[in-house]
PDB file of C-alpha atoms in Angstrom:
ATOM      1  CA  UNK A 167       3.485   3.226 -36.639  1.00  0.00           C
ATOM      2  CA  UNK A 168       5.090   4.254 -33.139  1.00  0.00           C
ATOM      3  CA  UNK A 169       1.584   6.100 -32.491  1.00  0.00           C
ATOM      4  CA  UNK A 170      -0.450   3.463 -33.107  1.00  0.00           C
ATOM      5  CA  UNK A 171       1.560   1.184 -31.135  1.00  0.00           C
ATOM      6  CA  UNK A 172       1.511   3.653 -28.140  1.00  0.00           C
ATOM      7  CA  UNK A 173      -2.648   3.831 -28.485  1.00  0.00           C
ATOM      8  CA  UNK A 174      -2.678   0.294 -28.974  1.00  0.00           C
ATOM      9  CA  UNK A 175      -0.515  -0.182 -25.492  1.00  0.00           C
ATOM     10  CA  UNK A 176      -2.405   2.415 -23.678  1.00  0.00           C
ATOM     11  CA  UNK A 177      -5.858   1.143 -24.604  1.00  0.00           C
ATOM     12  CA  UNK A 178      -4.476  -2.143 -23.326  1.00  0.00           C
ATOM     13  CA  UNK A 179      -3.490  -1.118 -20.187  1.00  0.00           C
ATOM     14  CA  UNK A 180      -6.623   0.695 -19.478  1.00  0.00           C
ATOM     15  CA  UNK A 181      -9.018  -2.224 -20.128  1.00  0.00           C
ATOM     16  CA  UNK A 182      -6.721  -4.682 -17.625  1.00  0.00           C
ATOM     17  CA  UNK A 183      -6.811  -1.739 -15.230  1.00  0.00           C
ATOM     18  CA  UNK A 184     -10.578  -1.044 -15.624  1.00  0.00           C
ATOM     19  CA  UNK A 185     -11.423  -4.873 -14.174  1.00  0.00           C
ATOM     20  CA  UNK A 186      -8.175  -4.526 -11.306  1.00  0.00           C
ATOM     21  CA  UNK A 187      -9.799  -3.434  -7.718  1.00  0.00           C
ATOM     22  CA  UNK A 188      -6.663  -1.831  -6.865  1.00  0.00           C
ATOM     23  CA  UNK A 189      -6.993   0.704 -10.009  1.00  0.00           C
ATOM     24  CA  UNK A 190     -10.932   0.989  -9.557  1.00  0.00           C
ATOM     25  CA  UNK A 191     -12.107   3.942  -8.201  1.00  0.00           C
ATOM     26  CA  UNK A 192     -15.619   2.619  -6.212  1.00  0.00           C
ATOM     27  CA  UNK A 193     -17.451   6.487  -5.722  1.00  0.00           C
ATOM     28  CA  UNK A 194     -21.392   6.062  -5.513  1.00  0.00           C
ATOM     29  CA  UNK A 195     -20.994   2.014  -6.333  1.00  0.00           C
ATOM     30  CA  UNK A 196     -23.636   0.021  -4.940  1.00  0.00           C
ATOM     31  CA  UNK A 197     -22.170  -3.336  -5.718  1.00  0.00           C
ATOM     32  CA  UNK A 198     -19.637  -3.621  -3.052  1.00  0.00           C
ATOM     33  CA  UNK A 199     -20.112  -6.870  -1.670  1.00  0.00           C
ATOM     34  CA  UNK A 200     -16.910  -7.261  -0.174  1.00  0.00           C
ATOM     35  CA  UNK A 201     -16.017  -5.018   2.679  1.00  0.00           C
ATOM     36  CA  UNK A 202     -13.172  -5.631   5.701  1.00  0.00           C
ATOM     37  CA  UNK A 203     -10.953  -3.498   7.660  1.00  0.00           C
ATOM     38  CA  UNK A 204      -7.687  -4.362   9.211  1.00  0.00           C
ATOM     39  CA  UNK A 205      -5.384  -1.989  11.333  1.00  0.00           C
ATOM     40  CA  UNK A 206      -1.185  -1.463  10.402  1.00  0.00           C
ATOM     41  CA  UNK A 207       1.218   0.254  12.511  1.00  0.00           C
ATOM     42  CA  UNK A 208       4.376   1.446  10.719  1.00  0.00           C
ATOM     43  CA  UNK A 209       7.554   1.924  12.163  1.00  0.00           C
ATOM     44  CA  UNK A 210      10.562   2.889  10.087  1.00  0.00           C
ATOM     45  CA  UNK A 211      13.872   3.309  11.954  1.00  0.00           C
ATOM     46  CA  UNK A 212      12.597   2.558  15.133  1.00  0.00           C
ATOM     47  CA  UNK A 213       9.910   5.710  14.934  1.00  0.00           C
ATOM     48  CA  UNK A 214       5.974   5.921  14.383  1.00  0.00           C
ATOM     49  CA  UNK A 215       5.061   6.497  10.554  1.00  0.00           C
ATOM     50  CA  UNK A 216       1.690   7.758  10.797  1.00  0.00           C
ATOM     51  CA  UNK A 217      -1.008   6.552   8.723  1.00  0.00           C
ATOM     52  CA  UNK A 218      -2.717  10.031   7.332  1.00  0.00           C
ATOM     53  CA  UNK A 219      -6.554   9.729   6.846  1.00  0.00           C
ATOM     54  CA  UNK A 220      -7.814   9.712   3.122  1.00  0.00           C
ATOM     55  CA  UNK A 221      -5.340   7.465   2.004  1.00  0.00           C
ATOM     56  CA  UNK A 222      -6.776   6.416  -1.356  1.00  0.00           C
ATOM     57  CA  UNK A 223      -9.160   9.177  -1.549  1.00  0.00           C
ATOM     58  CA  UNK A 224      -9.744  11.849  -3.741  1.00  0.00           C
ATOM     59  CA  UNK A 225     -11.501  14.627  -5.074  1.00  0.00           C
ATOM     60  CA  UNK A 226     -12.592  12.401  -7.931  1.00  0.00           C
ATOM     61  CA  UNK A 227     -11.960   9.287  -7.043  1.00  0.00           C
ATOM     62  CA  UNK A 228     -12.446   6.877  -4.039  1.00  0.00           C
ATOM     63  CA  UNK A 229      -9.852   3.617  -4.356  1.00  0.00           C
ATOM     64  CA  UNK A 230     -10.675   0.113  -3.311  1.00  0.00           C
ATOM     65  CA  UNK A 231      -8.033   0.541  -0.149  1.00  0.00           C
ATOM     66  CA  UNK A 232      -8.637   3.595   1.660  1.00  0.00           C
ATOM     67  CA  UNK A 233      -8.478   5.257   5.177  1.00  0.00           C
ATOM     68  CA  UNK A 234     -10.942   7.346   6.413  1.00  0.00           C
ATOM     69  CA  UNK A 235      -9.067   8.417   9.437  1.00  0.00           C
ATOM     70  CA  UNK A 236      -5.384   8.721  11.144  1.00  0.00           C
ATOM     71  CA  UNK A 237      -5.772   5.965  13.418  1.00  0.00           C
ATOM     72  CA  UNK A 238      -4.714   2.829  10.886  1.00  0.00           C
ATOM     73  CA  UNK A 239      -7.545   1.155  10.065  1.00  0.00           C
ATOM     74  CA  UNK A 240      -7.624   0.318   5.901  1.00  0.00           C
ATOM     75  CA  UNK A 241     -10.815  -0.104   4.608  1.00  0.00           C
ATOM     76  CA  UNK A 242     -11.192  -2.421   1.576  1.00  0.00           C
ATOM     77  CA  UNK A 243     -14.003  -1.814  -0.316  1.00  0.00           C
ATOM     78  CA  UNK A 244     -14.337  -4.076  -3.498  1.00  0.00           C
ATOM     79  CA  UNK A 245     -16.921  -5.734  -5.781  1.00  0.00           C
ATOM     80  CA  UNK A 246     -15.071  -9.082  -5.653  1.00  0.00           C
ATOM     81  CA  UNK A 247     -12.932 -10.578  -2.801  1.00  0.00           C
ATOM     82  CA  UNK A 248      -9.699  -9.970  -4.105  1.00  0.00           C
ATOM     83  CA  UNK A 249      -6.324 -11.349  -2.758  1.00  0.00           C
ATOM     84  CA  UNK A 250      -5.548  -7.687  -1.276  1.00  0.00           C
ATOM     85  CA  UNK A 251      -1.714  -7.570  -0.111  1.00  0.00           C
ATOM     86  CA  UNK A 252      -0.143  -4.941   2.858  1.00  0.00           C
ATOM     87  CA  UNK A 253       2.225  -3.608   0.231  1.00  0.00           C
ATOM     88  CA  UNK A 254      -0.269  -2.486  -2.359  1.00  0.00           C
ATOM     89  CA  UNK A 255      -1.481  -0.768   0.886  1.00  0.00           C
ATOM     90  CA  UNK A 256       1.763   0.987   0.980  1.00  0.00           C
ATOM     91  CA  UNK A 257       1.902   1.663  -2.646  1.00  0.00           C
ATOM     92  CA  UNK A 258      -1.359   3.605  -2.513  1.00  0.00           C
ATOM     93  CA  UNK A 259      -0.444   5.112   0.280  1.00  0.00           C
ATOM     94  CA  UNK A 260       2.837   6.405  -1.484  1.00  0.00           C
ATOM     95  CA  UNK A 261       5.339   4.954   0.974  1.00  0.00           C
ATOM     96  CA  UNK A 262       8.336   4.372  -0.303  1.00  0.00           C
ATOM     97  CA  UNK A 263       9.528   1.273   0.248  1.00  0.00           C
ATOM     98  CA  UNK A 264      12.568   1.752  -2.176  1.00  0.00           C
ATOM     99  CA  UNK A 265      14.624   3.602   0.451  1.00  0.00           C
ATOM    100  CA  UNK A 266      13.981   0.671   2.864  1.00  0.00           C
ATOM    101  CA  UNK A 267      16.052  -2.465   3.292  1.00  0.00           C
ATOM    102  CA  UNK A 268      14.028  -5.163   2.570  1.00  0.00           C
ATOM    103  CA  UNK A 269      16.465  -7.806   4.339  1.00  0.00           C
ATOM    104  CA  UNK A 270      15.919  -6.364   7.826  1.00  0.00           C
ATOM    105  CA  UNK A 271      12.436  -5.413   7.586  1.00  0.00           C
ATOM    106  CA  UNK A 272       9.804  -7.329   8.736  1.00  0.00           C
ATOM    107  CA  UNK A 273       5.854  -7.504   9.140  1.00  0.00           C
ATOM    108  CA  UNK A 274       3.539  -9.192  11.204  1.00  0.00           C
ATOM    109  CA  UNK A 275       0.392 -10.267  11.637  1.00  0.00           C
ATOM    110  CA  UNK A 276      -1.594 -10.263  15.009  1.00  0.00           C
ATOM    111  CA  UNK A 277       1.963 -10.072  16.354  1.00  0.00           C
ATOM    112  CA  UNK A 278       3.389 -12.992  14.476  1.00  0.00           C
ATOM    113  CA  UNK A 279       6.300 -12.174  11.734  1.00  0.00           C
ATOM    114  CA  UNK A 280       4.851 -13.001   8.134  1.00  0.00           C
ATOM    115  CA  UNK A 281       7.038 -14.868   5.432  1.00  0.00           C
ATOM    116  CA  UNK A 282       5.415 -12.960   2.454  1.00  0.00           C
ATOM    117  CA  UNK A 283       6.775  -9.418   3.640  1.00  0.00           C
ATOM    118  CA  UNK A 284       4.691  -7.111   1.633  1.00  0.00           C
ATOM    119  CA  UNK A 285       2.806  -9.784  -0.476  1.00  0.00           C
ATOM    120  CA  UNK A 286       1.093 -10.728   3.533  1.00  0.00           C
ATOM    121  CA  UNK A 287      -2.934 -11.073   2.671  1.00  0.00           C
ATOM    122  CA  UNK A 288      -4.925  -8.331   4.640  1.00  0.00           C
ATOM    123  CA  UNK A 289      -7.277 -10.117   6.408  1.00  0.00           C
ATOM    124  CA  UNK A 290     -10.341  -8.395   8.279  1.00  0.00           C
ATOM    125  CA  UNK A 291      -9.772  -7.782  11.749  1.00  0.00           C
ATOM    126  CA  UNK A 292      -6.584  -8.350  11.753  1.00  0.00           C
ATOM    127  CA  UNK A 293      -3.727  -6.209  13.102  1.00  0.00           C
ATOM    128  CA  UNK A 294      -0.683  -5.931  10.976  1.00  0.00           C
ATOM    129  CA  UNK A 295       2.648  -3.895  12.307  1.00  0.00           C
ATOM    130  CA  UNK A 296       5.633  -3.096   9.399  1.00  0.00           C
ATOM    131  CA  UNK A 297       8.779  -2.705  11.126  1.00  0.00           C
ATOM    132  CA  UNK A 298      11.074  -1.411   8.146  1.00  0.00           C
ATOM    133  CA  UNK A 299      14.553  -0.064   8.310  1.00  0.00           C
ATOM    134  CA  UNK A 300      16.143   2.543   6.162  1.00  0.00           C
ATOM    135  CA  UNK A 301      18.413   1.819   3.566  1.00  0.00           C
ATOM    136  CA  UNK A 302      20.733   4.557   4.833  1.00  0.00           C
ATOM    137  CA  UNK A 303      19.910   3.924   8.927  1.00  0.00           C
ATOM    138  CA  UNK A 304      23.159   3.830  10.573  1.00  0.00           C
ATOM    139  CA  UNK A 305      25.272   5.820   7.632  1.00  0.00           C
ATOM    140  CA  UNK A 306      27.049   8.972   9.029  1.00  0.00           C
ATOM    141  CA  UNK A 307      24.989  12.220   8.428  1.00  0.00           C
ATOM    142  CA  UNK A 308      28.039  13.884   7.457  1.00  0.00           C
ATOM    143  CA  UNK A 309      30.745  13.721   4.278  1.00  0.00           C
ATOM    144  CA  UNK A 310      34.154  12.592   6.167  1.00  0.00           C
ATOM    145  CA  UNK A 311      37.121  14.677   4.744  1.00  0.00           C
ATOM    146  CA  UNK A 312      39.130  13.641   1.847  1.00  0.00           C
ATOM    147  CA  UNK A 313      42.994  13.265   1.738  1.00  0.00           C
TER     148      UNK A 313
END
C-alpha cells in the first residue's frame, strides 16, 4: 500500500509541476509569448554577490528564469504571463536565503524598498537590488574560552 501511495504522490506532483513555468524546462519551445528581463544586484553583508551566467540553464534543460550572462539581467521566458516573484529567482539560482535574516533584509525596486520582500513581482525593465544580511553577521569568528 505504501508503494502505491508513493506512485500515486509522485505522479501527482509531476502533473502540477508539468503546467508550473517555474518547473518547465522551455528548450526548442516556440510558444513563448511572454518574454521580459529585469536586472538584480545582490548584496549580502554589505558585499557584491555576483549573479553567475546560466542561472537556470542546463545541459538538458533551459528554465523559465534564466541568465545568460554575469551582468544581472534575468530573462523570463514563459508560455503564459505568470506572476514571477524575485525569490523564486533566488531559489533557482540556489541562494540561500535560509542563512539570511529576513528582518533586516530588504529589496527594492527601481530604488524604492518593496513590502513583499521576496514575493516582489519582477517586472520588465525594472531594476531590483536585495540587500540581505547574514544570520550570523556580527557573531565573533572565534569560540570564547570556557570556565
Amino acid at each position: 500500500i505504501g508503494i502505491s501511495v508513493a506512485l500515486t504522490n509522485t505522479y501527482i506532483q509531476t502533473q502540477i509541476k508539468k503546467d508550473d513555468p517555474l518547473y518547465q524546462c522551455i528548450n526548442g519551445r516556440n510558444d513563448l509569448h511572454y518574454q521580459i528581463s529585469a536586472t538584480l544586484e545582490v548584496m549580502v553583508d554589505g558585499k557584491k554577490k555576483d549573479i553567475p551566467a546560466n542561472v537556470g540553464i542546463t545541459r538538458d534543460c533551459k528554465r523559465s528564469l534564466y541568465t545568460l550572462s554575469d551582468d544581472g539581467t534575468i530573462h523570463i521566458s514563459s508560455t503564459k504571463n505568470y506572476p514571477f516573484e524575485v525569490g523564486q529567482f533566488l531559489w533557482v539560482w540556489g541562494f540561500n536565503l535560509r542563512d539570511m535574516d529576513e528582518t533586516k533584509s530588504k529589496i527594492y525596486a527601481n530604488g524604492i524598498e518593496s513590502p513583499d520582500f521576496v514575493h516582489t513581482m519582477i517586472e520588465d525593465g525594472t531594476h531590483y537590488k536585495a540587500e540581505f544580511v547574514s544570520k550570523n553577521q556580527g557573531a565573533p569568528t572565534f569560540t570564547p574560552p570556557q570556565n
